[in-house]
């Protein structure tokens, strides 16, 4: 039977170690922590943490507890316990989708993109009559596609009426706001080049 060390020497890694490593890295990226940040807080070396994240080294019990404490999660979260879908580097399960805070009534947002992604994908839902709390600006660019319902989008003082199948794109530095003038909820697939915490949104 091959050991973890044998498989690492052959350029391979056990599936369990790879999954744990991916989960650990995803949790770290979700918290905007560098390898050095997490290693320092957990009291381990950067190289040791890097090897765990790459699935080259197995996660030992004595390391799991300080890592979990540094990430502010239960140790079982690193192992994928608890019956819920866990964070992943490249995919987001619908069951693990996170709700984002908003500043306006009648608008809900869920984060679609995985941690560390260069683009931020968001599912935006706007109830009839829902609107942003005024116009706003931030760095970056954005793109949107109306999945259902009606969306009134105002960009740089010009209003656009968008329905299912319509799309849009603009610089986020332009004043923009949106609302739902229709009689049914609107859903929009929205993509930003900025992270959720870097903009004051609706």
XYZ file of C-alpha atoms in Angstrom:
202
model
C 0.000 0.000 0.000
C 1.367 3.438 -0.949
C 1.825 5.972 1.836
C 1.292 9.729 1.521
C 5.056 10.161 1.333
C 5.338 7.566 -1.455
C 2.602 9.225 -3.483
C 4.052 12.692 -2.930
C 7.434 11.439 -4.184
C 5.698 10.215 -7.358
C 3.993 13.568 -7.865
C 0.617 12.250 -6.684
C -1.454 12.830 -3.555
C -4.249 10.916 -1.787
C -7.715 12.200 -2.676
C -8.539 13.005 0.961
C -5.397 15.094 1.402
C -6.064 16.981 -1.834
C -9.655 17.762 -0.834
C -8.637 18.906 2.642
C -5.896 21.060 1.148
C -8.307 22.679 -1.306
C -10.824 23.309 1.482
C -8.138 24.834 3.699
C -6.961 27.164 0.937
C -10.532 28.174 0.099
C -11.235 29.065 3.736
C -8.008 31.067 3.895
C -8.810 32.999 0.706
C -12.357 33.705 1.909
C -10.800 35.521 4.855
C -8.305 37.449 2.700
C -5.385 35.822 4.508
C -2.023 35.134 2.919
C -0.079 31.929 3.529
C 2.171 33.892 5.880
C -0.800 35.344 7.791
C -2.388 31.960 8.467
C 0.897 30.193 9.171
C 1.843 32.878 11.680
C -1.520 32.735 13.482
C -1.478 28.932 13.598
C 2.166 28.737 14.688
C 3.391 26.629 11.762
C 5.835 27.306 8.935
C 4.733 28.718 5.585
C 6.260 25.736 3.774
C 4.345 23.261 5.977
C 1.069 25.091 5.341
C 1.779 25.236 1.609
C 2.382 21.482 1.494
C -0.912 20.805 3.316
C -2.833 23.064 0.927
C -1.297 21.294 -2.077
C -2.177 17.876 -0.657
C 1.473 16.854 -0.387
C 1.326 16.562 3.417
C -1.543 15.189 5.478
C -3.312 17.412 7.987
C -2.153 16.259 11.428
C -4.368 16.562 14.522
C -1.851 18.784 16.320
C -1.942 21.222 13.387
C -5.673 20.996 12.657
C -6.766 22.651 15.907
C -4.590 25.796 15.646
C -5.471 26.146 11.948
C -9.182 25.900 12.722
C -8.823 28.458 15.521
C -6.920 30.840 13.236
C -9.667 30.515 10.605
C -12.423 30.786 13.249
C -14.081 27.519 12.191
C -14.728 24.185 13.852
C -11.998 21.601 13.173
C -14.571 19.463 11.370
C -14.939 22.191 8.732
C -11.419 21.391 7.531
C -12.384 17.754 7.107
C -15.700 18.424 5.404
C -17.812 17.163 8.284
C -21.267 18.417 9.179
C -23.307 17.275 6.194
C -23.115 20.602 4.343
C -21.258 21.488 1.165
C -17.953 23.126 2.005
C -15.956 25.854 0.308
C -14.079 24.948 -2.839
C -11.483 26.769 -4.915
C -13.324 26.597 -8.217
C -16.989 25.706 -7.669
C -19.770 26.974 -5.404
C -22.598 24.618 -4.472
C -26.047 26.180 -4.415
C -26.324 24.933 -0.823
C -23.134 26.765 0.157
C -24.066 30.045 -1.500
C -23.501 33.040 0.789
C -25.877 35.955 1.173
C -24.275 39.386 0.895
C -25.243 42.391 3.026
C -27.116 45.155 1.184
C -28.098 48.703 2.102
C -31.581 48.786 0.593
C -34.917 47.103 1.302
C -36.296 44.813 -1.360
C -32.916 43.731 -2.732
C -31.103 40.485 -1.969
C -27.692 39.361 -3.226
C -25.938 35.992 -3.161
C -22.276 35.442 -3.922
C -21.801 33.015 -6.823
C -18.036 33.107 -7.308
C -15.607 30.993 -5.265
C -12.995 32.541 -2.954
C -9.974 34.044 -4.669
C -11.792 34.496 -8.004
C -10.732 37.533 -10.045
C -14.347 38.250 -10.966
C -17.220 38.514 -8.485
C -20.391 36.811 -9.674
C -23.577 37.791 -7.845
C -27.211 36.698 -8.127
C -29.337 39.795 -7.492
C -33.033 39.547 -6.646
C -35.231 42.666 -6.570
C -38.854 42.587 -5.398
C -41.448 44.754 -7.220
C -40.786 48.339 -6.205
C -37.383 47.478 -4.747
C -34.662 50.045 -5.415
C -31.143 50.959 -4.413
C -30.662 53.630 -1.760
C -29.653 56.279 -4.279
C -26.916 56.059 -6.894
C -23.367 55.000 -6.099
C -19.934 54.498 -7.659
C -16.892 52.318 -6.999
C -13.805 51.060 -8.769
C -13.895 48.483 -11.562
C -16.303 47.353 -14.274
C -19.523 45.362 -14.235
C -21.694 43.245 -16.490
C -25.227 41.984 -16.004
C -27.781 39.681 -17.606
C -31.469 39.851 -16.692
C -32.731 36.337 -15.983
C -36.330 37.262 -15.200
C -38.537 40.230 -14.384
C -37.990 43.896 -15.186
C -34.997 46.062 -14.287
C -34.693 49.818 -14.572
C -30.983 50.608 -14.653
C -29.763 54.197 -14.446
C -26.186 54.834 -15.592
C -24.693 58.324 -15.571
C -28.153 59.900 -15.458
C -29.633 57.834 -18.308
C -32.311 55.211 -17.533
C -32.576 51.893 -19.374
C -35.506 49.460 -19.247
C -34.243 45.873 -19.267
C -36.253 42.663 -19.511
C -35.448 38.935 -19.602
C -32.542 38.235 -21.937
C -31.258 41.824 -21.916
C -27.705 42.517 -20.790
C -25.548 45.494 -19.892
C -21.974 46.520 -19.097
C -20.419 49.751 -17.832
C -17.598 51.284 -15.801
C -18.408 51.158 -12.094
C -16.981 54.672 -11.649
C -20.118 56.022 -13.345
C -23.052 56.917 -11.086
C -25.470 54.012 -11.226
C -28.646 52.778 -9.543
C -31.325 50.194 -10.251
C -34.907 49.290 -9.366
C -37.681 46.884 -10.279
C -40.647 48.716 -11.867
C -42.451 45.467 -12.716
C -45.083 43.355 -10.991
C -42.915 40.296 -10.316
C -39.490 39.734 -8.740
C -36.501 40.375 -10.976
C -33.370 38.237 -10.985
C -30.107 39.397 -12.484
C -26.792 37.666 -12.943
C -24.325 40.430 -12.061
C -20.554 40.295 -12.473
C -18.127 42.816 -10.917
C -14.381 43.154 -11.153
C -14.313 44.324 -7.523
C -14.834 42.228 -4.411
C -18.105 42.610 -2.441
C -16.359 44.475 0.379
C -14.767 47.012 -1.954
C -17.977 48.726 -3.046
C -20.946 50.323 -1.334
C -23.766 48.701 -3.208
C -27.547 48.621 -3.083
